[in-house]
Short mmCIF file of C-alpha atoms in Angstrom, two decimals:
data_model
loop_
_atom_site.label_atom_id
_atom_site.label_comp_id
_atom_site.label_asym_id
_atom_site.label_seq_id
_atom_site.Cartn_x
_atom_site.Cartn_y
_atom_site.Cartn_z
CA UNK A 700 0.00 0.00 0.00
CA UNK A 701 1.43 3.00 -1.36
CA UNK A 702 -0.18 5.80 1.13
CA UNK A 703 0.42 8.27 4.05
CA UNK A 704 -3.48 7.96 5.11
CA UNK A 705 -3.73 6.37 8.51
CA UNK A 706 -7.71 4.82 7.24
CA UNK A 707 -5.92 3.18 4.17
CA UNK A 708 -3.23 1.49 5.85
CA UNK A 709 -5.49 0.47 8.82
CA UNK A 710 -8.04 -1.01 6.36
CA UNK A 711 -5.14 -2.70 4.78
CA UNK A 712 -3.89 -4.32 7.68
CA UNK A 713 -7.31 -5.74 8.38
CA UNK A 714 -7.82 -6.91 5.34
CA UNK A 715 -4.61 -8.82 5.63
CA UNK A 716 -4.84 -9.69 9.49
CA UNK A 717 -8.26 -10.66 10.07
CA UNK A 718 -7.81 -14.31 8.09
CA UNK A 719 -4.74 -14.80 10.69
CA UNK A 720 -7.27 -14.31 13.72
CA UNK A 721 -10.20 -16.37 12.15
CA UNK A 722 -7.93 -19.26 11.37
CA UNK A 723 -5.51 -18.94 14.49
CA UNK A 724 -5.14 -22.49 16.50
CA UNK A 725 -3.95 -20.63 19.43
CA UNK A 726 -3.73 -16.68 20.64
CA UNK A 727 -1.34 -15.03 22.84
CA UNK A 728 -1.45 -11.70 24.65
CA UNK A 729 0.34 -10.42 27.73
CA UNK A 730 -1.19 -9.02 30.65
CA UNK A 731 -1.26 -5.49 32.13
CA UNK A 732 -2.79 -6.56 35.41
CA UNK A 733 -3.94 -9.67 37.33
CA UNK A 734 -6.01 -10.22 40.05
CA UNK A 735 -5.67 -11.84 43.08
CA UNK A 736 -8.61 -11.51 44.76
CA UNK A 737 -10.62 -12.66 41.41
CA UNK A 738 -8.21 -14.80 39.99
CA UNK A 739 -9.12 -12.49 36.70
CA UNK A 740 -6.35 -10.94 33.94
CA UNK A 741 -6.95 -7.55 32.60
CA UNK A 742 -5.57 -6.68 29.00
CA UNK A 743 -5.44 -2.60 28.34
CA UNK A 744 -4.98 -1.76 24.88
CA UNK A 745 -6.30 0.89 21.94
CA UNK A 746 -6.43 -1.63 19.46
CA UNK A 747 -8.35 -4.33 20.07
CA UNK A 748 -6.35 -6.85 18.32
CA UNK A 749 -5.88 -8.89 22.03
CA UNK A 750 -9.33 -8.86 22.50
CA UNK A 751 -9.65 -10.67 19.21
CA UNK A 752 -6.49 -13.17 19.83
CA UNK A 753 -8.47 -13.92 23.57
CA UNK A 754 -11.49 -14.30 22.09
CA UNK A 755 -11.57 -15.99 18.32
CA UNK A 756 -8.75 -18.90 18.69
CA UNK A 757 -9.95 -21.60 21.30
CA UNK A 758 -6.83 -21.57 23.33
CA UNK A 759 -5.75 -18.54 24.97
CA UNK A 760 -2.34 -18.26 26.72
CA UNK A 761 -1.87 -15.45 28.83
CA UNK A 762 1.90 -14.20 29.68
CA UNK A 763 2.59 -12.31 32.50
CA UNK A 764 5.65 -10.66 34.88
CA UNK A 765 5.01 -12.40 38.65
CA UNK A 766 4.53 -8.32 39.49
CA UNK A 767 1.35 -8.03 37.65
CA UNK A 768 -0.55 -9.21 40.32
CA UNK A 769 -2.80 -6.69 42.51
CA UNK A 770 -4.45 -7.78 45.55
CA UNK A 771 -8.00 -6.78 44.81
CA UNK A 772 -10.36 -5.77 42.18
CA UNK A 773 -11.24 -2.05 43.75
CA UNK A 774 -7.30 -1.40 43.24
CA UNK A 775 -7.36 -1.91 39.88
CA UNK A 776 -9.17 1.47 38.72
CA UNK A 777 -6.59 3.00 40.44
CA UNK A 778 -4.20 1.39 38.09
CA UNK A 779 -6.02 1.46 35.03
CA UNK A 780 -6.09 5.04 35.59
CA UNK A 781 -2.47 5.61 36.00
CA UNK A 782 -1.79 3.87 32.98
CA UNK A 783 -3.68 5.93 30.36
CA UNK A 784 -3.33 9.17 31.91
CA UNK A 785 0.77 8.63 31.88
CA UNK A 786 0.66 6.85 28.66
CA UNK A 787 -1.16 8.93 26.58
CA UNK A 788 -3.25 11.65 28.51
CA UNK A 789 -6.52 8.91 28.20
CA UNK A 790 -9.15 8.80 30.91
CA UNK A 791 -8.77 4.95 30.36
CA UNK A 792 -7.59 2.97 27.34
CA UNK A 793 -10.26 2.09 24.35
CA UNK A 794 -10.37 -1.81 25.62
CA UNK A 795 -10.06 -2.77 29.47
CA UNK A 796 -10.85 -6.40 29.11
CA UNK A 797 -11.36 -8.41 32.03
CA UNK A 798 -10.64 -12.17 31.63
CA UNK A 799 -11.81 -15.13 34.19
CA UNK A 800 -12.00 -18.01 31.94
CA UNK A 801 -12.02 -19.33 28.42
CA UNK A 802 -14.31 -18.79 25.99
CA UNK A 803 -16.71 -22.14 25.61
CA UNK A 804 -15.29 -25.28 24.32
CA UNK A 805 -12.00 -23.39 24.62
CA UNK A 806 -8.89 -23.17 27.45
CA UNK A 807 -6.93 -20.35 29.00
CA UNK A 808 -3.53 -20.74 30.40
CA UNK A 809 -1.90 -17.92 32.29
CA UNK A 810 2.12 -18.60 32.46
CA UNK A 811 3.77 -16.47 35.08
CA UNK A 812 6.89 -15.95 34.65
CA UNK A 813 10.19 -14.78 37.14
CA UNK A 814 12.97 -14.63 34.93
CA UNK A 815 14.81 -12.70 38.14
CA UNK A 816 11.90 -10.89 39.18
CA UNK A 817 12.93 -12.73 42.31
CA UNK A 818 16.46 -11.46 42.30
CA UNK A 819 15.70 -7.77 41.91
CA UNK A 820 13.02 -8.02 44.65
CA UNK A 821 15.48 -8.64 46.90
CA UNK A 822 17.27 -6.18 46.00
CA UNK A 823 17.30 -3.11 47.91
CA UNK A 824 18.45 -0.71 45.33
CA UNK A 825 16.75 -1.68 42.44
CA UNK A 826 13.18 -3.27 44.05
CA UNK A 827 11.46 -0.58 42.92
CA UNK A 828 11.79 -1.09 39.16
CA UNK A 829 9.24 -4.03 39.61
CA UNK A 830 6.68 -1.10 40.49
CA UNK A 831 6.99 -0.28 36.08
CA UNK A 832 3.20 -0.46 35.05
CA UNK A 833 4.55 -0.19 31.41
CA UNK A 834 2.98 3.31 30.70
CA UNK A 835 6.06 4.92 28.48
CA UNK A 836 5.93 7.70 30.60
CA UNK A 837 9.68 7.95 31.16
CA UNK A 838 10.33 7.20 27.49
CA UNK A 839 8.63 10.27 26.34
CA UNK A 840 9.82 12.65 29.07
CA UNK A 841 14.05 11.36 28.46
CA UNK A 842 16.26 13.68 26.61
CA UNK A 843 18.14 10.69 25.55
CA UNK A 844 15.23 8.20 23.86
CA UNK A 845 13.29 11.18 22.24
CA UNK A 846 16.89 11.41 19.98
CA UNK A 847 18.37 8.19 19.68
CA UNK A 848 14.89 5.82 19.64
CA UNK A 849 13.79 2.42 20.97
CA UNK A 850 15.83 0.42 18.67
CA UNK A 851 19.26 2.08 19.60
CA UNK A 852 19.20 0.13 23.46
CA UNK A 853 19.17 -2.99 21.59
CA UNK A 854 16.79 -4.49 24.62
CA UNK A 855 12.54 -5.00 24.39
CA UNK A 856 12.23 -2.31 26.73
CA UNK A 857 14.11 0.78 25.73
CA UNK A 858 14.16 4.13 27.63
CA UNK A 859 15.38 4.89 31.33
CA UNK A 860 13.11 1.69 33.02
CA UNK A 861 14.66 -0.36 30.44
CA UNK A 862 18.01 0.77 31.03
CA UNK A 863 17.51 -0.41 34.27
CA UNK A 864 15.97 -3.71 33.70
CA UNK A 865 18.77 -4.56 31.42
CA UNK A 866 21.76 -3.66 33.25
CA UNK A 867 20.43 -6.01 36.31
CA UNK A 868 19.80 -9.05 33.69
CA UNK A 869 22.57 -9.67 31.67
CA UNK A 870 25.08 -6.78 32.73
CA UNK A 871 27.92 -8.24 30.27
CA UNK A 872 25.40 -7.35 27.76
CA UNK A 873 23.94 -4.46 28.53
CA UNK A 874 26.73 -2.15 30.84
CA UNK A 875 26.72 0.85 28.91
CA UNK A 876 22.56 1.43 28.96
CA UNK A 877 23.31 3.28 32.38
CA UNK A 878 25.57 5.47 30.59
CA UNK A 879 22.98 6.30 28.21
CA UNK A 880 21.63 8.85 31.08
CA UNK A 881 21.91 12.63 31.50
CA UNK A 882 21.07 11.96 35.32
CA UNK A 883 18.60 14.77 35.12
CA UNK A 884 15.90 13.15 37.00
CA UNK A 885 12.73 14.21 34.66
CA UNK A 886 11.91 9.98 34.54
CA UNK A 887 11.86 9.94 38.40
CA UNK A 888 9.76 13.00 38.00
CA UNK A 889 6.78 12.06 35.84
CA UNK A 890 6.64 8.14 36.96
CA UNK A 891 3.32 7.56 38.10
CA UNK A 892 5.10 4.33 40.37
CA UNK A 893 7.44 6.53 41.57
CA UNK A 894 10.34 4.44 40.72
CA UNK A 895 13.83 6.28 41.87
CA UNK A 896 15.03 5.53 37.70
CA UNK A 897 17.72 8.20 37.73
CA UNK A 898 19.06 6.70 41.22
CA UNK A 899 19.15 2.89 39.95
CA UNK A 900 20.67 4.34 36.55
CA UNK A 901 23.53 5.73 38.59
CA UNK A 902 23.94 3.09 40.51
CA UNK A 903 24.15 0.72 38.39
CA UNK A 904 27.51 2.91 37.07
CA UNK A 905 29.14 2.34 40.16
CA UNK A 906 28.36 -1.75 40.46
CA UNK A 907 29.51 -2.32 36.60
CA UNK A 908 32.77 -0.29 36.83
CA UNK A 909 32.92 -2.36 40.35
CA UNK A 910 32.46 -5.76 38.40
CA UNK A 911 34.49 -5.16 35.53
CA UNK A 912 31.73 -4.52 32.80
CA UNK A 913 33.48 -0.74 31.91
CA UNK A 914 35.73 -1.07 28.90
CA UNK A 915 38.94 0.71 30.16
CA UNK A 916 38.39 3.13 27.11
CA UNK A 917 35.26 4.44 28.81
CA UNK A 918 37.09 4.61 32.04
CA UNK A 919 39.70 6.78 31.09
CA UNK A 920 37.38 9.06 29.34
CA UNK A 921 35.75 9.65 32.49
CA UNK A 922 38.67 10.16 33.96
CA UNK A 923 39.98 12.66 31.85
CA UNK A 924 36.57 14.26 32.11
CA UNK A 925 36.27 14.31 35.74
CA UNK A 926 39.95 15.90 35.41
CA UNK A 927 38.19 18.47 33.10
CA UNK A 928 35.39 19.37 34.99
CA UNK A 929 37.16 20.09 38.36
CA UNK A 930 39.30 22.75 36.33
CA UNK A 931 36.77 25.49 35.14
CA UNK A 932 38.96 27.31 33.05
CA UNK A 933 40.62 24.17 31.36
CA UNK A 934 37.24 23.68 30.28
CA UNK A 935 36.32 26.57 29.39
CA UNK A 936 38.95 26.93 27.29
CA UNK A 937 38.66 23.70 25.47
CA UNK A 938 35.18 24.52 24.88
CA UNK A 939 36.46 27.87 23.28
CA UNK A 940 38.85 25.78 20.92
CA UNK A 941 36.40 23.17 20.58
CA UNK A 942 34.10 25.67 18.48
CA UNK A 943 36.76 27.08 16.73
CA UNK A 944 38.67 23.76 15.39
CA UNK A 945 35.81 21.10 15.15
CA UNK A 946 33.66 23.04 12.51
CA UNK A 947 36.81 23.90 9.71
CA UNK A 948 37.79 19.50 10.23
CA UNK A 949 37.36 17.58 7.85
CA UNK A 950 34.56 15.19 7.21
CA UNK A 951 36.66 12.35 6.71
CA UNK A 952 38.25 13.13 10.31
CA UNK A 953 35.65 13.57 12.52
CA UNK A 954 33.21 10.88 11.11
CA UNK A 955 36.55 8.40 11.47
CA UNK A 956 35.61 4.40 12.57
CA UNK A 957 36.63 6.20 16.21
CA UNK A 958 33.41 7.86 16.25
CA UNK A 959 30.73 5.29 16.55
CA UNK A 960 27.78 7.99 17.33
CA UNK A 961 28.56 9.42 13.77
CA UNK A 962 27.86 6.10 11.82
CA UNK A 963 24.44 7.30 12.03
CA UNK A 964 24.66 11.04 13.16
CA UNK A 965 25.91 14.21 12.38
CA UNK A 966 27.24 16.37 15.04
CA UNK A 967 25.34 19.22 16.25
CA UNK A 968 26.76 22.52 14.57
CA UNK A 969 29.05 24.56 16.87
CA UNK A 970 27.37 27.72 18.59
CA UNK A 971 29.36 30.81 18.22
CA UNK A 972 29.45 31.38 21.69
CA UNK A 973 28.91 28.97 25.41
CA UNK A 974 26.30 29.09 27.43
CA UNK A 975 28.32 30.76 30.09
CA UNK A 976 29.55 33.36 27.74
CA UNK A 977 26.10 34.38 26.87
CA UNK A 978 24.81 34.40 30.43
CA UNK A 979 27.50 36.68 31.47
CA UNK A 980 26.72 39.10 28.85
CA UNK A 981 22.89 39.15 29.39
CA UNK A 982 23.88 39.84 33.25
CA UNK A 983 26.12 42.26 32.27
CA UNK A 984 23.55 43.96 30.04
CA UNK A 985 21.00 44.15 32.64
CA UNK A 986 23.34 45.62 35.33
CA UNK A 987 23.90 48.33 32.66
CA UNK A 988 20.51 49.31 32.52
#
């Protein structure tokens, strides 16, 4: 389908989905919250396609993270709420579906699953991540995931949560997500769990480069950094020859196979003057008048 139209490709998919569901032997969705006091699964979505993988197929597996589980149906509005209001500024998703048992002649089959759930709950400093209700809220509020994008983390949950998540799992694999961080707090801020993200995130610095997982490259950047940033005018003075050099270098320099960012990106083009310079100036101004 050759189109920009949001009805035509919908239709399309339909048209080329809805055989899949009729003919399906088996369907399987995850779950955004279970119930203990019911024994229920609730499913949130905007689509509807779960609804119809639950409902047309005569088995239905259900997947679910061991912290899904709520204690009682009246705390679920309260989570249903948080979810679409942090996700997308919803009252409540287009399709809360409850599920208690299969559909007739069929079977359900809910799989809970650990996969070190366990471990991080007894964790102290990273508990809290198991609070994630999955909303995106961090995602969309992080400097660093609104420019680089889901796929750059190379995980199945990008953004600052996932940077988390990932680091504690497989660390080998996954020790510079916690890097990927401007420590500026705005996840921590909008997180309707009130997970401590930018905490964990720097935490999780300190136990990798305590384990090993920090290339030695990386550390002696940071050292040399850390170096820079206790000396003022050092920096300030690099930053002066930074934006006088950088911009008249060649292409063929500064995009070198040293400069992984810029097998993708460009660099940002140079301002004239820093942000200090120009604050001290506007001050300067105003004490004038």
């Amino acid at each position: 389908v050759s189109t920009q139209s949001t009805w035509d490709l919908t239709r399309a998919a339909r048209a080329s989905l809805r055989e899949d569901f009729l003919s399906a032997d088996a369907g399987l969705t995850g779950v955004n919250f279970a119930i203990a006091q019911t024994g229920g699964v609730v499913v949130c979505t905007n689509e509807g396609n779960a609804d119809m993988g639950a409902s047309l197929p005569k088995l239905h597996i259900a997947s679910m993270g061991m912290e899904k589980i709520i204690p009682r149906l009246e705390d679920l509005s309260v989570f249903t709420r948080l979810l679409a209001r942090s996700a997308t500024g919803q009252a409540i998703t287009s399709y809360t579906s409850h599920f208690h048992q299969p559909i007739e002649g069929g079977e359900m089959h809910i799989i809970i699953v650990d996969n070190k759930r366990a471990e991080f709950l007894a964790n102290e400093k990273y508990r809290q991540a198991l609070n994630c209700i999955r909303c995106g809220a961090c995602m969309n509020t992080c400097p660093v995931y609104r420019r680089s994008g889901g796929h750059s983390y190379e995980y199945v949950i990008p953004g600052p949560i996932g940077s988390t998540l990932s680091a504690f799992r497989d660390p080998a694999k996954h020790s510079s997500l916690p890097f990927a961080c401007t420590l500026c707090g705005s996840c921590t801020n909008v997180c309707p769990a009130k997970i401590d993200l930018d905490s964990q995130l720097y935490n999780h610095r300190q136990d990798l480069a305590e384990a090993g997982y920090v290339p030695k490259s990386k550390m002696l950047s940071m050292q040399m950094m850390t170096f820079l940033f206790k000396h003022p005018k050092l920096l300030d003075f690099s930053g002066y020859m930074a934006r006088k050099i950088v911009p008249k270098l060649p292409k063929s320099l500064l995009y070198s196979k040293y400069n992984v960012w810029g097998k993708t990106r460009d660099l940002p083009e140079f301002p004239e003057h820093s942000f200090k310079e120009l604050y001290t100036k506007m001050k300067k101004e105003e004490n004038d008048n």
